[in-house]
Short mmCIF file of C-alpha atoms in Angstrom, two decimals:
data_model
loop_
_atom_site.label_atom_id
_atom_site.label_comp_id
_atom_site.label_asym_id
_atom_site.label_seq_id
_atom_site.Cartn_x
_atom_site.Cartn_y
_atom_site.Cartn_z
CA UNK A 1 81.94 99.14 81.04
CA UNK A 2 80.76 102.21 82.70
CA UNK A 3 81.67 105.06 80.53
CA UNK A 4 80.55 107.78 83.23
CA UNK A 5 82.96 106.67 85.62
CA UNK A 6 85.60 106.39 82.77
CA UNK A 7 84.59 109.83 81.93
CA UNK A 8 84.87 110.87 85.74
CA UNK A 9 88.15 110.06 85.93
CA UNK A 10 89.17 111.26 83.15
CA UNK A 11 87.89 114.76 83.37
CA UNK A 12 90.98 115.28 86.11
CA UNK A 13 94.15 116.93 84.96
CA UNK A 14 96.64 114.54 86.82
CA UNK A 15 94.67 111.26 86.69
CA UNK A 16 94.69 111.54 83.00
CA UNK A 17 98.51 112.46 83.32
CA UNK A 18 99.36 109.28 85.57
CA UNK A 19 97.48 107.07 82.67
CA UNK A 20 99.54 108.42 80.40
CA UNK A 21 102.41 108.21 82.27
CA UNK A 22 101.45 104.41 83.18
CA UNK A 23 101.87 104.29 79.21
CA UNK A 24 105.59 103.94 79.48
CA UNK A 25 106.55 102.12 82.92
CA UNK A 26 110.12 102.19 81.98
CA UNK A 27 110.12 106.53 82.99
CA UNK A 28 109.52 105.62 86.20
CA UNK A 29 112.80 103.38 86.72
CA UNK A 30 113.03 99.85 88.08
CA UNK A 31 110.42 98.90 90.95
CA UNK A 32 113.03 97.60 93.58
CA UNK A 33 110.39 95.81 95.65
CA UNK A 34 108.24 94.15 93.14
CA UNK A 35 109.31 90.43 93.64
CA UNK A 36 111.34 89.14 90.56
CA UNK A 37 108.84 86.66 90.17
CA UNK A 38 106.01 88.47 89.98
CA UNK A 39 103.41 88.46 87.11
CA UNK A 40 102.79 92.01 86.95
CA UNK A 41 104.17 93.65 84.08
CA UNK A 42 104.66 97.27 84.37
CA UNK A 43 103.31 97.78 87.84
CA UNK A 44 104.67 100.64 89.03
CA UNK A 45 104.41 100.92 93.15
CA UNK A 46 102.12 104.17 94.38
CA UNK A 47 104.95 106.27 95.89
CA UNK A 48 106.91 105.98 92.69
CA UNK A 49 103.64 107.26 90.93
CA UNK A 50 103.42 109.71 93.95
CA UNK A 51 107.12 111.55 93.72
CA UNK A 52 106.34 111.35 89.89
CA UNK A 53 103.08 113.54 90.30
CA UNK A 54 104.40 116.01 93.25
CA UNK A 55 101.35 115.24 95.01
CA UNK A 56 100.52 113.96 98.61
CA UNK A 57 100.57 110.19 98.93
CA UNK A 58 96.68 110.72 99.74
CA UNK A 59 95.46 112.40 96.61
CA UNK A 60 97.69 109.92 94.47
CA UNK A 61 96.13 107.19 96.31
CA UNK A 62 92.67 108.60 96.09
CA UNK A 63 92.88 108.95 92.55
CA UNK A 64 94.35 105.52 91.24
CA UNK A 65 91.37 104.04 93.46
CA UNK A 66 89.19 106.12 91.60
CA UNK A 67 90.41 104.83 88.27
CA UNK A 68 90.68 101.42 89.33
CA UNK A 69 87.07 101.70 90.09
CA UNK A 70 86.17 102.91 86.65
CA UNK A 71 88.66 100.22 85.47
CA UNK A 72 91.27 102.14 83.86
CA UNK A 73 94.11 100.83 86.07
CA UNK A 74 94.76 96.73 87.87
CA UNK A 75 96.13 96.65 91.18
CA UNK A 76 98.47 93.92 92.72
CA UNK A 77 99.82 94.08 95.77
CA UNK A 78 102.88 92.59 97.01
CA UNK A 79 103.44 93.03 101.07
CA UNK A 80 103.19 96.15 102.17
CA UNK A 81 103.42 97.94 98.44
CA UNK A 82 100.83 98.21 95.87
CA UNK A 83 101.19 98.46 92.38
CA UNK A 84 99.21 99.58 89.69
CA UNK A 85 99.17 99.38 85.69
CA UNK A 86 96.91 100.20 83.23
CA UNK A 87 94.34 97.89 81.84
CA UNK A 88 94.64 97.92 78.56
CA UNK A 89 91.99 95.55 77.51
CA UNK A 90 89.19 98.20 78.87
CA UNK A 91 91.04 100.98 77.54
CA UNK A 92 90.91 99.55 73.95
CA UNK A 93 87.15 99.05 74.37
CA UNK A 94 86.51 102.65 75.25
CA UNK A 95 88.49 103.47 72.29
CA UNK A 96 86.19 101.67 70.32
CA UNK A 97 83.10 102.84 71.97
CA UNK A 98 84.76 106.69 71.45
CA UNK A 99 85.24 105.59 67.68
CA UNK A 100 81.94 103.86 67.11
CA UNK A 101 79.06 105.17 69.29
CA UNK A 102 80.20 109.02 70.04
#
């Protein structure tokens, strides 16, 4: 776990908000291009995240990439669409780190 990368990713309000929104993926509505047999529960398409933020697609993509590199998000590609969801395991580990080390 790279705590420096996590702190950097969380230092931006929009990135924190995306992470909070992804905690309740049902708020994004149905993900119509996610295959029914896909094993990626809670995955949200970049376009849905972009629409909710009101930011440009390139900005949202760079934010999602940064959060993924920090380990906060997982991604999976289906056809031309990329879906993201929270990495709950890393978030639990980071919470424990915060509780015990800081």
